[in-house]
PDB file of C-alpha atoms in Angstrom:
ATOM      1  CA  UNK A  16      -7.303 273.097 -37.261  1.00 64.00           C
ATOM      2  CA  UNK A  17      -9.826 272.911 -35.263  1.00 75.00           C
ATOM      3  CA  UNK A  18      -8.626 270.172 -32.615  1.00 77.00           C
ATOM      4  CA  UNK A  19     -11.957 270.089 -30.617  1.00 71.00           C
ATOM      5  CA  UNK A  20     -13.672 268.754 -33.724  1.00 76.00           C
ATOM      6  CA  UNK A  21     -11.132 266.206 -34.701  1.00 78.00           C
ATOM      7  CA  UNK A  22     -11.144 264.609 -31.277  1.00 79.00           C
ATOM      8  CA  UNK A  23     -14.794 264.643 -31.205  1.00 72.00           C
ATOM      9  CA  UNK A  24     -15.711 263.370 -35.040  1.00 67.00           C
ATOM     10  CA  UNK A  25     -13.592 260.461 -34.781  1.00 71.00           C
ATOM     11  CA  UNK A  26     -11.371 258.030 -32.360  1.00 86.00           C
ATOM     12  CA  UNK A  27      -8.930 257.031 -35.049  1.00 93.00           C
ATOM     13  CA  UNK A  28      -6.499 259.920 -35.648  1.00 93.00           C
ATOM     14  CA  UNK A  29      -4.002 259.268 -38.318  1.00 93.00           C
ATOM     15  CA  UNK A  30      -1.151 261.469 -39.535  1.00 94.00           C
ATOM     16  CA  UNK A  31      -2.445 264.681 -38.031  1.00 93.00           C
ATOM     17  CA  UNK A  32       0.104 267.197 -36.248  1.00 95.00           C
ATOM     18  CA  UNK A  33      -0.631 267.723 -32.768  1.00 94.00           C
ATOM     19  CA  UNK A  34       2.929 269.243 -31.883  1.00 95.00           C
ATOM     20  CA  UNK A  35       2.229 271.291 -28.426  1.00 95.00           C
ATOM     21  CA  UNK A  36      -1.217 271.106 -28.195  1.00 93.00           C
ATOM     22  CA  UNK A  37      -2.804 270.754 -25.120  1.00 93.00           C
ATOM     23  CA  UNK A  38      -5.224 267.523 -25.686  1.00 92.00           C
ATOM     24  CA  UNK A  39      -6.775 267.108 -22.427  1.00 89.00           C
ATOM     25  CA  UNK A  40      -9.449 269.154 -22.666  1.00 84.00           C
ATOM     26  CA  UNK A  41     -10.693 268.134 -26.654  1.00 85.00           C
ATOM     27  CA  UNK A  42     -11.038 264.493 -25.609  1.00 87.00           C
ATOM     28  CA  UNK A  43     -14.484 262.815 -25.630  1.00 79.00           C
ATOM     29  CA  UNK A  44     -15.063 261.072 -22.315  1.00 75.00           C
ATOM     30  CA  UNK A  45     -17.402 258.587 -23.811  1.00 78.00           C
ATOM     31  CA  UNK A  46     -17.233 256.060 -26.696  1.00 83.00           C
ATOM     32  CA  UNK A  47     -14.557 253.483 -28.194  1.00 90.00           C
ATOM     33  CA  UNK A  48     -10.653 254.310 -27.240  1.00 93.00           C
ATOM     34  CA  UNK A  49      -9.087 256.799 -29.001  1.00 94.00           C
ATOM     35  CA  UNK A  50      -6.618 255.571 -31.907  1.00 96.00           C
ATOM     36  CA  UNK A  51      -3.395 257.889 -32.648  1.00 96.00           C
ATOM     37  CA  UNK A  52      -1.454 256.552 -35.680  1.00 97.00           C
ATOM     38  CA  UNK A  53       1.400 257.886 -37.397  1.00 97.00           C
ATOM     39  CA  UNK A  54       0.901 261.511 -35.685  1.00 97.00           C
ATOM     40  CA  UNK A  55       3.578 263.868 -34.219  1.00 97.00           C
ATOM     41  CA  UNK A  56       2.651 264.443 -30.516  1.00 97.00           C
ATOM     42  CA  UNK A  57       6.097 266.257 -29.845  1.00 98.00           C
ATOM     43  CA  UNK A  58       5.250 267.940 -26.505  1.00 97.00           C
ATOM     44  CA  UNK A  59       1.451 267.464 -26.598  1.00 97.00           C
ATOM     45  CA  UNK A  60       0.068 267.642 -23.117  1.00 97.00           C
ATOM     46  CA  UNK A  61      -2.167 264.806 -22.089  1.00 97.00           C
ATOM     47  CA  UNK A  62      -1.889 265.402 -18.293  1.00 97.00           C
ATOM     48  CA  UNK A  63      -5.077 263.991 -16.326  1.00 96.00           C
ATOM     49  CA  UNK A  64      -6.455 262.907 -19.483  1.00 95.00           C
ATOM     50  CA  UNK A  65      -8.589 259.309 -19.637  1.00 93.00           C
ATOM     51  CA  UNK A  66      -7.239 257.250 -22.438  1.00 95.00           C
ATOM     52  CA  UNK A  67      -8.060 254.011 -20.951  1.00 95.00           C
ATOM     53  CA  UNK A  68      -7.374 251.347 -23.943  1.00 97.00           C
ATOM     54  CA  UNK A  69      -6.155 254.056 -25.947  1.00 97.00           C
ATOM     55  CA  UNK A  70      -3.180 253.163 -28.871  1.00 97.00           C
ATOM     56  CA  UNK A  71      -0.223 255.272 -29.768  1.00 98.00           C
ATOM     57  CA  UNK A  72       1.038 253.447 -33.038  1.00 98.00           C
ATOM     58  CA  UNK A  73       3.993 254.865 -34.856  1.00 98.00           C
ATOM     59  CA  UNK A  74       3.718 258.424 -33.217  1.00 98.00           C
ATOM     60  CA  UNK A  75       6.107 261.217 -32.743  1.00 98.00           C
ATOM     61  CA  UNK A  76       6.161 261.250 -28.772  1.00 98.00           C
ATOM     62  CA  UNK A  77       9.363 263.433 -27.871  1.00 98.00           C
ATOM     63  CA  UNK A  78       8.508 265.146 -24.895  1.00 98.00           C
ATOM     64  CA  UNK A  79       4.938 264.247 -24.819  1.00 98.00           C
ATOM     65  CA  UNK A  80       3.742 264.870 -21.069  1.00 98.00           C
ATOM     66  CA  UNK A  81       1.219 262.331 -19.996  1.00 98.00           C
ATOM     67  CA  UNK A  82       1.211 263.078 -16.231  1.00 98.00           C
ATOM     68  CA  UNK A  83      -1.468 262.179 -13.995  1.00 97.00           C
ATOM     69  CA  UNK A  84      -3.517 260.367 -17.058  1.00 97.00           C
ATOM     70  CA  UNK A  85      -4.999 257.202 -16.629  1.00 97.00           C
ATOM     71  CA  UNK A  86      -3.433 255.080 -19.092  1.00 97.00           C
ATOM     72  CA  UNK A  87      -4.671 251.420 -17.935  1.00 97.00           C
ATOM     73  CA  UNK A  88      -4.519 249.224 -20.788  1.00 98.00           C
ATOM     74  CA  UNK A  89      -3.130 251.638 -23.017  1.00 98.00           C
ATOM     75  CA  UNK A  90      -0.687 250.101 -25.832  1.00 98.00           C
ATOM     76  CA  UNK A  91       2.129 251.831 -27.440  1.00 98.00           C
ATOM     77  CA  UNK A  92       4.315 250.457 -30.487  1.00 98.00           C
ATOM     78  CA  UNK A  93       6.746 252.077 -32.337  1.00 98.00           C
ATOM     79  CA  UNK A  94       7.930 255.679 -32.566  1.00 97.00           C
ATOM     80  CA  UNK A  95       8.116 257.446 -29.230  1.00 97.00           C
ATOM     81  CA  UNK A  96      10.914 259.659 -28.505  1.00 96.00           C
ATOM     82  CA  UNK A  97      13.049 261.226 -25.705  1.00 96.00           C
ATOM     83  CA  UNK A  98      11.836 262.854 -22.938  1.00 97.00           C
ATOM     84  CA  UNK A  99       8.493 261.633 -22.283  1.00 98.00           C
ATOM     85  CA  UNK A 100       6.625 262.150 -19.043  1.00 98.00           C
ATOM     86  CA  UNK A 101       4.605 259.650 -17.191  1.00 98.00           C
ATOM     87  CA  UNK A 102       4.608 260.791 -13.576  1.00 96.00           C
ATOM     88  CA  UNK A 103       1.685 259.733 -11.332  1.00 97.00           C
ATOM     89  CA  UNK A 104       0.151 258.065 -14.232  1.00 98.00           C
ATOM     90  CA  UNK A 105      -2.238 255.201 -13.961  1.00 97.00           C
ATOM     91  CA  UNK A 106      -0.633 252.564 -16.042  1.00 97.00           C
ATOM     92  CA  UNK A 107      -2.174 249.003 -15.119  1.00 98.00           C
ATOM     93  CA  UNK A 108      -1.641 246.207 -17.937  1.00 98.00           C
ATOM     94  CA  UNK A 109      -0.241 249.282 -20.250  1.00 98.00           C
ATOM     95  CA  UNK A 110       1.938 247.591 -23.061  1.00 98.00           C
ATOM     96  CA  UNK A 111       4.818 249.387 -24.813  1.00 98.00           C
ATOM     97  CA  UNK A 112       6.698 247.482 -27.650  1.00 98.00           C
ATOM     98  CA  UNK A 113       9.558 249.004 -29.500  1.00 98.00           C
ATOM     99  CA  UNK A 114       9.169 252.501 -28.287  1.00 98.00           C
ATOM    100  CA  UNK A 115      12.140 254.688 -27.732  1.00 98.00           C
ATOM    101  CA  UNK A 116      11.585 255.843 -24.099  1.00 98.00           C
ATOM    102  CA  UNK A 117      14.740 257.662 -23.984  1.00 98.00           C
ATOM    103  CA  UNK A 118      15.089 259.942 -20.688  1.00 98.00           C
ATOM    104  CA  UNK A 119      11.372 258.910 -20.289  1.00 98.00           C
ATOM    105  CA  UNK A 120       9.888 259.856 -16.751  1.00 98.00           C
ATOM    106  CA  UNK A 121       7.789 257.498 -14.673  1.00 97.00           C
ATOM    107  CA  UNK A 122       8.427 258.952 -10.992  1.00 94.00           C
ATOM    108  CA  UNK A 123       5.526 257.505  -9.117  1.00 94.00           C
ATOM    109  CA  UNK A 124       3.651 255.627 -11.891  1.00 96.00           C
ATOM    110  CA  UNK A 125       1.208 252.940 -11.317  1.00 97.00           C
ATOM    111  CA  UNK A 126       2.835 250.487 -13.256  1.00 95.00           C
ATOM    112  CA  UNK A 127       1.270 247.022 -11.975  1.00 95.00           C
ATOM    113  CA  UNK A 128       1.304 244.349 -14.976  1.00 95.00           C
ATOM    114  CA  UNK A 129       2.698 246.670 -17.486  1.00 96.00           C
ATOM    115  CA  UNK A 130       5.086 245.209 -20.002  1.00 97.00           C
ATOM    116  CA  UNK A 131       8.143 246.604 -21.921  1.00 98.00           C
ATOM    117  CA  UNK A 132       9.382 244.712 -24.999  1.00 98.00           C
ATOM    118  CA  UNK A 133      11.965 245.732 -27.107  1.00 98.00           C
ATOM    119  CA  UNK A 134      12.362 249.375 -25.833  1.00 98.00           C
ATOM    120  CA  UNK A 135      15.078 251.681 -25.836  1.00 98.00           C
ATOM    121  CA  UNK A 136      15.242 253.072 -21.953  1.00 98.00           C
ATOM    122  CA  UNK A 137      18.353 254.848 -21.815  1.00 98.00           C
ATOM    123  CA  UNK A 138      18.445 257.197 -18.858  1.00 98.00           C
ATOM    124  CA  UNK A 139      14.555 256.431 -17.943  1.00 98.00           C
ATOM    125  CA  UNK A 140      13.445 257.285 -14.654  1.00 97.00           C
ATOM    126  CA  UNK A 141      11.511 254.763 -12.739  1.00 96.00           C
ATOM    127  CA  UNK A 142      12.271 255.427  -9.361  1.00 92.00           C
ATOM    128  CA  UNK A 143       9.725 254.762  -6.858  1.00 86.00           C
ATOM    129  CA  UNK A 144       7.018 253.416  -9.288  1.00 92.00           C
ATOM    130  CA  UNK A 145       3.980 252.091  -7.319  1.00 92.00           C
ATOM    131  CA  UNK A 146       2.360 248.256  -8.117  1.00 90.00           C
ATOM    132  CA  UNK A 147       4.197 245.131  -8.824  1.00 88.00           C
ATOM    133  CA  UNK A 148       4.370 242.564 -11.763  1.00 89.00           C
ATOM    134  CA  UNK A 149       5.723 245.358 -14.382  1.00 90.00           C
ATOM    135  CA  UNK A 150       8.300 243.565 -16.656  1.00 92.00           C
ATOM    136  CA  UNK A 151      11.039 244.432 -19.079  1.00 96.00           C
ATOM    137  CA  UNK A 152      12.084 241.673 -22.404  1.00 97.00           C
ATOM    138  CA  UNK A 153      14.748 243.052 -24.708  1.00 98.00           C
ATOM    139  CA  UNK A 154      15.338 246.257 -23.257  1.00 98.00           C
ATOM    140  CA  UNK A 155      18.245 248.733 -22.839  1.00 98.00           C
ATOM    141  CA  UNK A 156      18.053 250.251 -19.295  1.00 98.00           C
ATOM    142  CA  UNK A 157      21.381 251.344 -19.594  1.00 98.00           C
ATOM    143  CA  UNK A 158      21.767 254.730 -16.895  1.00 98.00           C
ATOM    144  CA  UNK A 159      18.308 254.185 -16.085  1.00 98.00           C
ATOM    145  CA  UNK A 160      17.357 255.378 -12.544  1.00 98.00           C
ATOM    146  CA  UNK A 161      15.269 252.419 -10.663  1.00 96.00           C
ATOM    147  CA  UNK A 162      15.683 253.376  -7.064  1.00 95.00           C
ATOM    148  CA  UNK A 163      13.221 251.802  -4.825  1.00 92.00           C
ATOM    149  CA  UNK A 164      11.429 250.072  -7.496  1.00 93.00           C
ATOM    150  CA  UNK A 165       9.658 246.401  -6.547  1.00 92.00           C
ATOM    151  CA  UNK A 166      10.680 243.911  -9.223  1.00 93.00           C
ATOM    152  CA  UNK A 167      10.183 240.625  -7.130  1.00 94.00           C
ATOM    153  CA  UNK A 168      10.142 237.789  -8.980  1.00 94.00           C
ATOM    154  CA  UNK A 169      10.287 239.421 -12.468  1.00 94.00           C
ATOM    155  CA  UNK A 170      12.068 237.370 -15.515  1.00 94.00           C
ATOM    156  CA  UNK A 171      14.182 239.560 -17.331  1.00 96.00           C
ATOM    157  CA  UNK A 172      15.490 238.149 -20.388  1.00 96.00           C
ATOM    158  CA  UNK A 173      17.715 240.107 -22.997  1.00 98.00           C
ATOM    159  CA  UNK A 174      17.921 243.318 -20.493  1.00 98.00           C
ATOM    160  CA  UNK A 175      20.830 245.897 -20.467  1.00 98.00           C
ATOM    161  CA  UNK A 176      21.037 247.429 -16.872  1.00 98.00           C
ATOM    162  CA  UNK A 177      24.912 248.623 -17.536  1.00 98.00           C
ATOM    163  CA  UNK A 178      25.429 251.777 -15.359  1.00 97.00           C
ATOM    164  CA  UNK A 179      22.054 251.799 -14.106  1.00 98.00           C
ATOM    165  CA  UNK A 180      20.882 252.807 -10.584  1.00 97.00           C
ATOM    166  CA  UNK A 181      19.468 249.742  -9.026  1.00 97.00           C
ATOM    167  CA  UNK A 182      19.803 251.372  -5.422  1.00 96.00           C
ATOM    168  CA  UNK A 183      17.357 250.129  -3.096  1.00 95.00           C
ATOM    169  CA  UNK A 184      15.788 247.679  -5.707  1.00 95.00           C
ATOM    170  CA  UNK A 185      13.763 244.390  -4.435  1.00 95.00           C
ATOM    171  CA  UNK A 186      14.974 242.020  -7.105  1.00 96.00           C
ATOM    172  CA  UNK A 187      13.918 239.112  -4.558  1.00 97.00           C
ATOM    173  CA  UNK A 188      13.735 235.767  -6.505  1.00 97.00           C
ATOM    174  CA  UNK A 189      13.918 237.608 -10.175  1.00 96.00           C
ATOM    175  CA  UNK A 190      15.554 235.634 -12.845  1.00 97.00           C
ATOM    176  CA  UNK A 191      17.997 237.089 -15.132  1.00 97.00           C
ATOM    177  CA  UNK A 192      18.716 235.744 -19.082  1.00 97.00           C
ATOM    178  CA  UNK A 193      21.414 236.832 -21.183  1.00 97.00           C
ATOM    179  CA  UNK A 194      21.190 240.422 -19.254  1.00 98.00           C
ATOM    180  CA  UNK A 195      24.384 242.719 -18.253  1.00 97.00           C
ATOM    181  CA  UNK A 196      24.563 244.913 -15.450  1.00 96.00           C
ATOM    182  CA  UNK A 197      28.334 246.069 -15.963  1.00 96.00           C
ATOM    183  CA  UNK A 198      28.701 248.846 -13.815  1.00 95.00           C
ATOM    184  CA  UNK A 199      25.332 249.219 -11.971  1.00 96.00           C
ATOM    185  CA  UNK A 200      25.201 250.834  -8.619  1.00 95.00           C
ATOM    186  CA  UNK A 201      23.646 248.685  -6.131  1.00 94.00           C
ATOM    187  CA  UNK A 202      23.816 250.174  -2.944  1.00 93.00           C
ATOM    188  CA  UNK A 203      21.225 248.307  -0.403  1.00 93.00           C
ATOM    189  CA  UNK A 204      19.803 246.483  -3.555  1.00 95.00           C
ATOM    190  CA  UNK A 205      18.169 242.934  -2.587  1.00 96.00           C
ATOM    191  CA  UNK A 206      18.879 239.856  -4.478  1.00 96.00           C
ATOM    192  CA  UNK A 207      17.635 237.286  -1.950  1.00 96.00           C
ATOM    193  CA  UNK A 208      17.045 234.156  -3.922  1.00 97.00           C
ATOM    194  CA  UNK A 209      17.554 235.867  -7.487  1.00 97.00           C
ATOM    195  CA  UNK A 210      18.957 233.751 -10.007  1.00 98.00           C
ATOM    196  CA  UNK A 211      21.811 235.792 -11.456  1.00 97.00           C
ATOM    197  CA  UNK A 212      23.656 232.712 -13.690  1.00 97.00           C
ATOM    198  CA  UNK A 213      22.207 234.647 -16.851  1.00 96.00           C
ATOM    199  CA  UNK A 214      23.812 237.792 -16.106  1.00 96.00           C
ATOM    200  CA  UNK A 215      26.958 239.907 -16.716  1.00 96.00           C
ATOM    201  CA  UNK A 216      28.121 241.587 -13.657  1.00 95.00           C
ATOM    202  CA  UNK A 217      31.199 242.671 -15.035  1.00 93.00           C
ATOM    203  CA  UNK A 218      33.690 243.775 -12.267  1.00 91.00           C
ATOM    204  CA  UNK A 219      32.282 243.285  -8.464  1.00 91.00           C
ATOM    205  CA  UNK A 220      33.529 245.762  -6.005  1.00 87.00           C
ATOM    206  CA  UNK A 221      32.883 245.159  -2.350  1.00 85.00           C
ATOM    207  CA  UNK A 222      29.850 247.335  -2.403  1.00 84.00           C
ATOM    208  CA  UNK A 223      28.249 245.299  -5.050  1.00 86.00           C
ATOM    209  CA  UNK A 224      29.493 241.606  -3.079  1.00 89.00           C
ATOM    210  CA  UNK A 225      27.641 242.749  -0.325  1.00 89.00           C
ATOM    211  CA  UNK A 226      24.414 243.119  -2.199  1.00 90.00           C
ATOM    212  CA  UNK A 227      24.212 239.902  -3.900  1.00 93.00           C
ATOM    213  CA  UNK A 228      24.283 238.523  -0.613  1.00 91.00           C
ATOM    214  CA  UNK A 229      21.579 235.229  -0.899  1.00 94.00           C
ATOM    215  CA  UNK A 230      21.712 235.633  -4.626  1.00 96.00           C
ATOM    216  CA  UNK A 231      22.170 232.211  -7.172  1.00 97.00           C
ATOM    217  CA  UNK A 232      25.495 232.602  -8.842  1.00 96.00           C
ATOM    218  CA  UNK A 233      27.308 230.347 -11.331  1.00 95.00           C
ATOM    219  CA  UNK A 234      30.457 228.823 -10.460  1.00 91.00           C
ATOM    220  CA  UNK A 235      32.385 231.090 -13.185  1.00 90.00           C
ATOM    221  CA  UNK A 236      30.647 233.846 -11.298  1.00 92.00           C
ATOM    222  CA  UNK A 237      31.821 233.150  -8.083  1.00 90.00           C
ATOM    223  CA  UNK A 238      35.662 232.152  -9.316  1.00 89.00           C
ATOM    224  CA  UNK A 239      35.577 235.713 -10.881  1.00 89.00           C
ATOM    225  CA  UNK A 240      34.712 237.453  -7.892  1.00 91.00           C
ATOM    226  CA  UNK A 241      37.601 235.448  -6.139  1.00 89.00           C
ATOM    227  CA  UNK A 242      40.194 235.852  -8.602  1.00 89.00           C
ATOM    228  CA  UNK A 243      39.200 239.887  -8.364  1.00 87.00           C
ATOM    229  CA  UNK A 244      40.381 239.688  -4.848  1.00 85.00           C
ATOM    230  CA  UNK A 245      43.434 237.354  -5.681  1.00 86.00           C
ATOM    231  CA  UNK A 246      42.032 233.926  -4.843  1.00 81.00           C
ATOM    232  CA  UNK A 247      41.842 231.234  -7.197  1.00 76.00           C
ATOM    233  CA  UNK A 248      39.494 228.147  -6.968  1.00 69.00           C
ATOM    234  CA  UNK A 249      41.060 224.818  -8.440  1.00 69.00           C
TER     235      UNK A 249
END
């Protein structure tokens, strides 16, 4: 396959197998954004690529490498795969919808106003991500690593944080609706004025209880925490 001609001649790439291909050097610099639809991009290399407003629709992306790429306003819908890499990528206003991002690595990525909806993000690593305003709706972040993320004022709906590492996360004034964080690690996590009434906290040990200082809890949650310590509220 002549990858250079394929990517130079058209901006809509459909049903093409680019497994393990280094795509970066073959992308045209000018023109409309690229659209990759129903392609196999397993372990494809997009490092340092300019992919502003690019679309990835229903593509297999297992192990695809987007480190240091410019993905501002890019969109990913359907497809995906384990082990994608986005370290230090620029992802302002990027959109992920129903994408498998299990084990994806976003360390140091700029995620300002990026959105994740209906994504499977089990074991994803988002530690030390830059920017603010990124949000998650209906996502599974079980076992994910969000150490040091700033999620101030974010509204979480239907998000699962079970067994996730939330140490050092700033959830100030965040709102949780139909969420779970059973067994989540919360060392030095900030929940100041965060509304946790819509979250299943699971058992709350003393370390987790300290992190909840300043949070808003329901009377039922407070009673459960006291009951775990042998106290009864009448």
